[in-house]
Short mmCIF file of C-alpha atoms and ligand atoms in Angstrom, two decimals:
data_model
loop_
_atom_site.label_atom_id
_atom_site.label_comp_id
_atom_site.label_asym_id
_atom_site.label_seq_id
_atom_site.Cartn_x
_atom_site.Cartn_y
_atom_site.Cartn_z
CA UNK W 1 -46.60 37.71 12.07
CA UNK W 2 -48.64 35.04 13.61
CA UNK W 3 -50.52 35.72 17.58
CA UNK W 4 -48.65 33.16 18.34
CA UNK W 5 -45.31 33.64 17.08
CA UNK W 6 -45.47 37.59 18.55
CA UNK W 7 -46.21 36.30 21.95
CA UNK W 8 -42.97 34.19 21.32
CA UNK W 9 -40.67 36.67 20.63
CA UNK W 10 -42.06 38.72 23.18
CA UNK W 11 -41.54 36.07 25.93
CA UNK W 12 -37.86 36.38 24.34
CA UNK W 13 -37.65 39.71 24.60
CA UNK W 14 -39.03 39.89 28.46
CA UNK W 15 -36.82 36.82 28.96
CA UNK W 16 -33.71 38.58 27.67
CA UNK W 17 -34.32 42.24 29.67
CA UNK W 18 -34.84 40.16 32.93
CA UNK W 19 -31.38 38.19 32.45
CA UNK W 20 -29.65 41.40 31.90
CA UNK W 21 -31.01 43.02 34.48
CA UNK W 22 -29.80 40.47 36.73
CA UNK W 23 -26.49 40.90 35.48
CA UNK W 24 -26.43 44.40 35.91
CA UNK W 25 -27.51 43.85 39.10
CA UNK W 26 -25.03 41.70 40.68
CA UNK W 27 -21.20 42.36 40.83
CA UNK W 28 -18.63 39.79 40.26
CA UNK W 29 -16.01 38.92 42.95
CA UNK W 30 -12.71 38.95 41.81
CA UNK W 31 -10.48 36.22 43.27
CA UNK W 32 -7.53 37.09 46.06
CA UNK W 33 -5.09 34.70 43.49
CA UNK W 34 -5.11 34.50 40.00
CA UNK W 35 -7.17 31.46 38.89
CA UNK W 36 -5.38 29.52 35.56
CA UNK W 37 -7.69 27.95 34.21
CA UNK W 38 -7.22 25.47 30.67
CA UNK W 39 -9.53 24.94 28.50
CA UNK W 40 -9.25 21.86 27.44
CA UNK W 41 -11.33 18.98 25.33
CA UNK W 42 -9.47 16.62 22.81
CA UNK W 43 -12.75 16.46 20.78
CA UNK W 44 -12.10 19.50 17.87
CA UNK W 45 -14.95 22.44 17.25
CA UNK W 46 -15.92 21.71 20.55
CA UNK W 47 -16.12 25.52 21.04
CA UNK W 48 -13.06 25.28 22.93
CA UNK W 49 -11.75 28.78 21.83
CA UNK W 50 -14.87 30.46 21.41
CA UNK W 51 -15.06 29.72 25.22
CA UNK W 52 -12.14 31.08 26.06
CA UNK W 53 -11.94 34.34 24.43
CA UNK W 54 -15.84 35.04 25.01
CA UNK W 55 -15.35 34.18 28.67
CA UNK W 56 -11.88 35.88 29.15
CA UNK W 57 -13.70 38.96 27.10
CA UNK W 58 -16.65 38.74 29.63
CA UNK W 59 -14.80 38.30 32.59
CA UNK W 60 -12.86 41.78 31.44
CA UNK W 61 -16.21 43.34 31.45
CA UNK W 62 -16.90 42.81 34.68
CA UNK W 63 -13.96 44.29 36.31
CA UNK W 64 -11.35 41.50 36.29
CA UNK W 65 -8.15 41.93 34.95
CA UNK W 66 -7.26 38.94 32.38
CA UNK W 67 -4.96 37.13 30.38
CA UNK W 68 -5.61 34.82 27.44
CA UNK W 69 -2.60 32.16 26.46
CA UNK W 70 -3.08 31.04 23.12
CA UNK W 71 -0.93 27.55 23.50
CA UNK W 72 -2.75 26.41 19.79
CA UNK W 73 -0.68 26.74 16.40
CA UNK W 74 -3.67 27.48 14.91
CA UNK W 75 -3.98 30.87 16.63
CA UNK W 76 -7.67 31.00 16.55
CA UNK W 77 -7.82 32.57 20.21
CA UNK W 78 -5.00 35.61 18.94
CA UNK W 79 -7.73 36.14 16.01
CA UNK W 80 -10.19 36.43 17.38
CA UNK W 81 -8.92 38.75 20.06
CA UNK W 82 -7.66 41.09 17.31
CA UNK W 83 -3.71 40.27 18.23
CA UNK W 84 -1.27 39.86 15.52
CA UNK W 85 0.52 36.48 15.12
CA UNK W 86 2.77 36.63 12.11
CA UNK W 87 5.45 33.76 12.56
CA UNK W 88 7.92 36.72 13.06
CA UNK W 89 5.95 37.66 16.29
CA UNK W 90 7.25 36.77 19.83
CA UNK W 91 4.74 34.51 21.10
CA UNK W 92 3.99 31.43 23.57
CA UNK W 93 6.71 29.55 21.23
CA UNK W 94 9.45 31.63 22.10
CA UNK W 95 8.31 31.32 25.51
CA UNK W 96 7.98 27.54 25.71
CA UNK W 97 11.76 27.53 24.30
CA UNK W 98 12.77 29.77 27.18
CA UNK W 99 13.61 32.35 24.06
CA UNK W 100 11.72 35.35 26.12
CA UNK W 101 9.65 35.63 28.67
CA UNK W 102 5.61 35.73 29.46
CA UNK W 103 5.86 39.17 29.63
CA UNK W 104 7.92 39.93 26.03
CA UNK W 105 5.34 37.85 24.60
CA UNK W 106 2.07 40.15 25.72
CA UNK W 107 0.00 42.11 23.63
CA UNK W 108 -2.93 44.40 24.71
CA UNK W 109 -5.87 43.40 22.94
CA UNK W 110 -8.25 45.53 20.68
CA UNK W 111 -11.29 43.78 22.63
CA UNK W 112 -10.95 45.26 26.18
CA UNK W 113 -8.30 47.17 28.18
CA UNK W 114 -8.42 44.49 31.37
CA UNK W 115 -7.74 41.91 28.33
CA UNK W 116 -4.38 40.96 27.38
CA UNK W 117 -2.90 37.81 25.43
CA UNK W 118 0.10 36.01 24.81
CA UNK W 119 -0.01 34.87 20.98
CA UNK W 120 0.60 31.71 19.44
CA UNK W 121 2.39 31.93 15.88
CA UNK W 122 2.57 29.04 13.16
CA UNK W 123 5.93 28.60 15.05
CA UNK W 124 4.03 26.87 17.16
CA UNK W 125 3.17 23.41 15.34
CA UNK W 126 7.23 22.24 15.76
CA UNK W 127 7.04 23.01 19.30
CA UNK W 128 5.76 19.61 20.59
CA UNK W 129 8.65 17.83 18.85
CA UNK W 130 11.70 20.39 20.08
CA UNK W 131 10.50 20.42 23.37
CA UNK W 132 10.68 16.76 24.08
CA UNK W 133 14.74 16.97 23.94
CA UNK W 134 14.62 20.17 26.45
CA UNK W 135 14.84 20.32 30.47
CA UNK W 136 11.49 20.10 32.26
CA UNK W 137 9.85 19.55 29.02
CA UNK W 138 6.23 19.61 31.06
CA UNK W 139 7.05 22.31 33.32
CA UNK W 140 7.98 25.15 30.86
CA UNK W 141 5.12 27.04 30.87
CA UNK W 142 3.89 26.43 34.53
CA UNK W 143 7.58 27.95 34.83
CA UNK W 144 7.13 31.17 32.82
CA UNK W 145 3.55 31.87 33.67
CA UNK W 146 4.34 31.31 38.20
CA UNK W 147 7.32 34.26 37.06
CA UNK W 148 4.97 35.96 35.03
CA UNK W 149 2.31 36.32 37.63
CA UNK W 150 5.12 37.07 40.74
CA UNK W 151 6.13 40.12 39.01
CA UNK W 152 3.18 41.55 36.80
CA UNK W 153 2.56 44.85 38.05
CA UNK W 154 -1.24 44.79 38.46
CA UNK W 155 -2.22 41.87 39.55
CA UNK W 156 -4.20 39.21 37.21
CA UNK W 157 -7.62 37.72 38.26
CA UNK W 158 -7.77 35.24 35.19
CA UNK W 159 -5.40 33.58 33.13
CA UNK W 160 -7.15 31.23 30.15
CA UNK W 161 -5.06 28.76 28.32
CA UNK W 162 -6.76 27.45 25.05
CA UNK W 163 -5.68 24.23 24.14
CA UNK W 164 -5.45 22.22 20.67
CA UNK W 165 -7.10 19.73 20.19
CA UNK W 166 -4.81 16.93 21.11
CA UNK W 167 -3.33 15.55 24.21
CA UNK W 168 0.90 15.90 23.21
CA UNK W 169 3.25 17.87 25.23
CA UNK W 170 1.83 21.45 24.47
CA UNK W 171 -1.68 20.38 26.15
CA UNK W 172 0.46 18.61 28.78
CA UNK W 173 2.64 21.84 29.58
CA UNK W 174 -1.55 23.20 29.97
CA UNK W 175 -2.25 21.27 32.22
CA UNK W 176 0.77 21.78 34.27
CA UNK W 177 0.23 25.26 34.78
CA UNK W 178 -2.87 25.07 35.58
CA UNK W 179 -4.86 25.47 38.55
CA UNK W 180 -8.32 24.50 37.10
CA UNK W 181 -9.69 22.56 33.78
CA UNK W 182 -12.49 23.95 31.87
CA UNK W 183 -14.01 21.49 29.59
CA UNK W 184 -16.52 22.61 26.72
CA UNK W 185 -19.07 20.27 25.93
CA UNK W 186 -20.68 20.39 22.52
CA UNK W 187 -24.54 19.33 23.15
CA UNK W 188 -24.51 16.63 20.21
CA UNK W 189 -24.78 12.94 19.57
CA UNK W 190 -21.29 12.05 20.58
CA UNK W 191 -20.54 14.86 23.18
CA UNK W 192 -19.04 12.35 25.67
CA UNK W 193 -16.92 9.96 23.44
CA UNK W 194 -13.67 10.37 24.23
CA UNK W 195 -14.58 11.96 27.24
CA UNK W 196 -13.06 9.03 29.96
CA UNK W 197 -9.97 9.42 27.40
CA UNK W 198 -9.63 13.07 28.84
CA UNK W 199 -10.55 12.67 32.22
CA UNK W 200 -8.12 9.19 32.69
CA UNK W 201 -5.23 11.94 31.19
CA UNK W 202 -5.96 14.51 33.58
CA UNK W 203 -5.81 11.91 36.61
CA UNK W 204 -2.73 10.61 35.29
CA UNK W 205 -1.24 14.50 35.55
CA UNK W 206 -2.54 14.91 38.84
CA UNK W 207 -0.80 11.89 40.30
CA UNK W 208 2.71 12.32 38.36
CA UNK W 209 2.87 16.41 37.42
CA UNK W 210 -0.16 18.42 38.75
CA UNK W 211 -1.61 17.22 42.30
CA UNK W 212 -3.50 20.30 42.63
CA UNK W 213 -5.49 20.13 39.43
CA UNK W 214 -8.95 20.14 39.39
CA UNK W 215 -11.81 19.78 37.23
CA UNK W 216 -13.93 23.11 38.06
CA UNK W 217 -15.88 23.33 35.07
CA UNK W 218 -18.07 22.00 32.40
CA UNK W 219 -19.82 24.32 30.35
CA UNK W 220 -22.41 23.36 27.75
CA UNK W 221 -21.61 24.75 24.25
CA UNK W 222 -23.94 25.24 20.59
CA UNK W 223 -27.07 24.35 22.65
CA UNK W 224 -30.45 24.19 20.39
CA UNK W 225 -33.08 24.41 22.90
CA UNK W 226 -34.98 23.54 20.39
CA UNK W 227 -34.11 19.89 19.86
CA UNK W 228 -34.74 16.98 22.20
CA UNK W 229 -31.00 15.40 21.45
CA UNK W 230 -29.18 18.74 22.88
CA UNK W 231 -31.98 18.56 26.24
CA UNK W 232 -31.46 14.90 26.59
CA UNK W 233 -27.28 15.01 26.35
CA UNK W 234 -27.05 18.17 28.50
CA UNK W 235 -29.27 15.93 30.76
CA UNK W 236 -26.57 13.22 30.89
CA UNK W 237 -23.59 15.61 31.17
CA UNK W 238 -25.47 17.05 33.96
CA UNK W 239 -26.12 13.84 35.50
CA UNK W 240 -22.36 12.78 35.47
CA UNK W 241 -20.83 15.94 36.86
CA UNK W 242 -23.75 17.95 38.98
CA UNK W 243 -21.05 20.09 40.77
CA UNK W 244 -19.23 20.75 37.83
CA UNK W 245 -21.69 21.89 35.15
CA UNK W 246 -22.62 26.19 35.12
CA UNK W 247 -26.37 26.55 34.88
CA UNK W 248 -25.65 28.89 32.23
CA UNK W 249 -25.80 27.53 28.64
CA UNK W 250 -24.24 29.02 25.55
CA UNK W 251 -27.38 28.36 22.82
CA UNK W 252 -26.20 27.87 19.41
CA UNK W 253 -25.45 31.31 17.50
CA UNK W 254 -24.93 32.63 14.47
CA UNK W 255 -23.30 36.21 16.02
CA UNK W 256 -21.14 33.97 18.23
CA UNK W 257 -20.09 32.50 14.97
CA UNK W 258 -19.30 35.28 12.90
CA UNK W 259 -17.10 37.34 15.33
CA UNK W 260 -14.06 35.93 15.35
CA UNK W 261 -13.94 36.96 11.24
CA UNK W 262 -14.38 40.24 12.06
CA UNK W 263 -11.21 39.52 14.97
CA UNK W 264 -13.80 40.10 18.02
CA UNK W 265 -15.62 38.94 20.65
CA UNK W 266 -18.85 37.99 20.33
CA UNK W 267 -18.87 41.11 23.52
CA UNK W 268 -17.17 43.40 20.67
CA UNK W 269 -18.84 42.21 17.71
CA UNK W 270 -22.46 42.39 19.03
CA UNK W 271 -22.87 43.09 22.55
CA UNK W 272 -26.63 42.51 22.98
CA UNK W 273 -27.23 39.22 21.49
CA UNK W 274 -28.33 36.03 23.33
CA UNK W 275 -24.84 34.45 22.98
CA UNK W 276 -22.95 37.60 24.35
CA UNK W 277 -25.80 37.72 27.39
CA UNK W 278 -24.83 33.54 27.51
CA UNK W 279 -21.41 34.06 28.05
CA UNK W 280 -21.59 37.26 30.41
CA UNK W 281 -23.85 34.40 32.83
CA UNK W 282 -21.54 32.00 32.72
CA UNK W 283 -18.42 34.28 33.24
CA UNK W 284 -20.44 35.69 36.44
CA UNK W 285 -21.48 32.31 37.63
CA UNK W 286 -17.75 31.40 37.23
CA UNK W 287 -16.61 34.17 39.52
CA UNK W 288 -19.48 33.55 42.07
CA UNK W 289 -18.21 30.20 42.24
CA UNK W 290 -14.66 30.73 42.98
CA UNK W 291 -12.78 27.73 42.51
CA UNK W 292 -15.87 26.31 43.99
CA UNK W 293 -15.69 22.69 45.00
CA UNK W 294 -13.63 20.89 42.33
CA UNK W 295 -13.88 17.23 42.85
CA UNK W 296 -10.97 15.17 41.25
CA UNK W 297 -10.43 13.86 37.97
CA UNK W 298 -10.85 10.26 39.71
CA UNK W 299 -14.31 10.69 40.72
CA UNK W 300 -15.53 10.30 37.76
CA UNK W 301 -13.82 7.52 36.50
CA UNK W 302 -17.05 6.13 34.93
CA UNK W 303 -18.06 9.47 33.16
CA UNK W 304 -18.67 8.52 29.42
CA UNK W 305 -21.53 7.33 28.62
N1 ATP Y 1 -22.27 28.79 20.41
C1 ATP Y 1 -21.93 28.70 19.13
N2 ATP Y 1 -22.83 28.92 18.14
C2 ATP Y 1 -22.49 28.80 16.85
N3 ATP Y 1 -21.25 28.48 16.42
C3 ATP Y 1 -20.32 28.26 17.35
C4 ATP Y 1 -20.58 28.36 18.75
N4 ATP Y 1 -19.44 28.08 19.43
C5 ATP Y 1 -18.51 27.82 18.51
N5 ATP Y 1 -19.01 27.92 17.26
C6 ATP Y 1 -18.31 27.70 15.99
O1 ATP Y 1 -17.92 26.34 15.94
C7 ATP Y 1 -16.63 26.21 15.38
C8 ATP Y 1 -15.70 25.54 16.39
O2 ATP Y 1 -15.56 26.38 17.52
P1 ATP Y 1 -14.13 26.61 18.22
O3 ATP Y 1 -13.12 27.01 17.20
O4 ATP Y 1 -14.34 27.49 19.37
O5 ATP Y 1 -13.86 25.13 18.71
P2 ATP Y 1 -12.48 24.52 19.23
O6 ATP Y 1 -12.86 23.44 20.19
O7 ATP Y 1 -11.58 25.59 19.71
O8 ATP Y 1 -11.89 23.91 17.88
P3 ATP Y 1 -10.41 23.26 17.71
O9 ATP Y 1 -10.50 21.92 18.32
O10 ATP Y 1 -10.19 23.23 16.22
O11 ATP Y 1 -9.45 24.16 18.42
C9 ATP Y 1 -16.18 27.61 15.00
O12 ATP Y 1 -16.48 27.83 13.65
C10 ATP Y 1 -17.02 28.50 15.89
O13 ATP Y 1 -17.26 29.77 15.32
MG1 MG Y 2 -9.61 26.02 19.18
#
């Protein structure tokens, strides 16, 4: 190896055991009411699920007691938290049909015993069309999840929603529930298209179904420090939303990648890489924050770029 390229990957290396230290050194405040938080972005492979489990995962790890709602028929969130999902499994469907409630529907998960999750099944993918003939068609899950939480046992810090990538009734019924939006921003050439699309939705809840939603957080996603595109559109997403955006970045992976084949976390899978240490930051800078001081969806009605 080159001078050069060993002074590198010790600046890594020095870089990394500082960061952790920090981490280790600071404790995360848990929240007097259970935050729900979607995560939400229209754009697919945003990182959308990788977010949520790896930040739900990380949140567990630091003391909080969590619960991850898998509202997409693709089920990538129950994968990757090692929770079965066969179509005979009671899940969010049977849920969103008022079939059984939140807590029929929870599993444990094999990631972390503060981690829990309510599956989504193939079941799923019909659910946007049956529920537009039912009662309260927007409301159902808010619904569930306000029973849920009034009688759970031990109280929940976090509950995550991950969201498909579409704006129809399921992402709606998201949004209702909600408290806060979490949007994952992929640091690439067309990060912010369709970004006003999702922002103009999200006002259009908090007039008619969801006054107190807020957009709390924007967290950069696949960042490649090493290219002047990802530096220049993190830049701009910065620019746009300064309250909104964590100072923590999740770099682009290849660990982060691979877990959810193996059904982990990226915590689980490989505890001491860069994008575990990534998402352990922004989970703590998420706590720190509280709510912290969402502005609404109407601020920002020029945000695309
Ligand atoms: N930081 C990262 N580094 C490398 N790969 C990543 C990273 N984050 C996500 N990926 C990969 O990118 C792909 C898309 O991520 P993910 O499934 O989380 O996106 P999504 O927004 O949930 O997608 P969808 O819209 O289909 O639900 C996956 O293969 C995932 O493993
Ligand atoms: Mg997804």
């Amino acid at each position: 190896m080159a001078e050069a390229e060993k002074t590198l990957v010790g600046d890594h290396l020095v870089d990394k055991i500082r960061r952790r230290r920090k981490l280790a050194e600071t404790v995360s405040p848990l929240p007097a009411a259970p935050r729900v938080i979607t995560v939400s972005n229209q754009k697919g492979g945003v990182g959308k699920t990788t977010t949520t489990v790896n930040l739900a995962s990380a949140l567990a790890r630091r003391g909080a007691r969590v619960l991850v709602i898998d509202l997409d028929p693709q089920g990538n969130a129950s994968t990757a938290l090692g929770v079965p999902h066969r179509p005979e499994v009671t899940s969010v469907y049977d849920v969103l049909l008022g079939d059984s409630s939140l807590d029929d529907a929870l599993q444990p998960t094999t990631d972390h015993e503060n981690l829990f999750c309510v599956p989504s099944t193939i079941n799923l993918a019909g659910a946007e069309i049956e529920l537009v003939s039912l009662v309260a068609r927007e409301q159902r899950l808010r619904t569930a999840l306000q029973s849920f939480l009034a009688q759970a046992e031990h109280a929940y810090h976090y509950v995550f929603i991950d969201c498909p990538p579409s704006l129809g009734l399921l992402t709606v019924n998201a949004f209702v529930a909600a408290d806060e939006v979490l949007i994952p921003i992929q640091c690439e050439y067309y990060a912010l298209e369709g970004l006003s699309q999702l922002l103009g939705n999200i006002q259009l809840i908090q007039k008619h179904l969801n006054p107190g939603l807020a957009i709390s957080t924007i967290l950069l996603t696949m960042y490649d420090a090493r290219t002047n595109l990802a530096q220049e559109v993190a830049g701009e997403v910065r620019s746009h939303f300064p309250e909104q955006v964590l100072g923590a970045v999740i770099p682009r992976s290849v660990r982060i990648s691979e877990a959810p084949s193996y059904g982990q976390t990226v915590h689980a899978y490989d505890g001491g890489s860069i994008g575990a240490l990534a998402y352990l930051e922004a989970a703590a800078e998420m706590a720190e924050r509280g709510a912290g001081a969402p502005q609404a969806a109407d601020s920002h009605e020029d945000g695309e770029a």
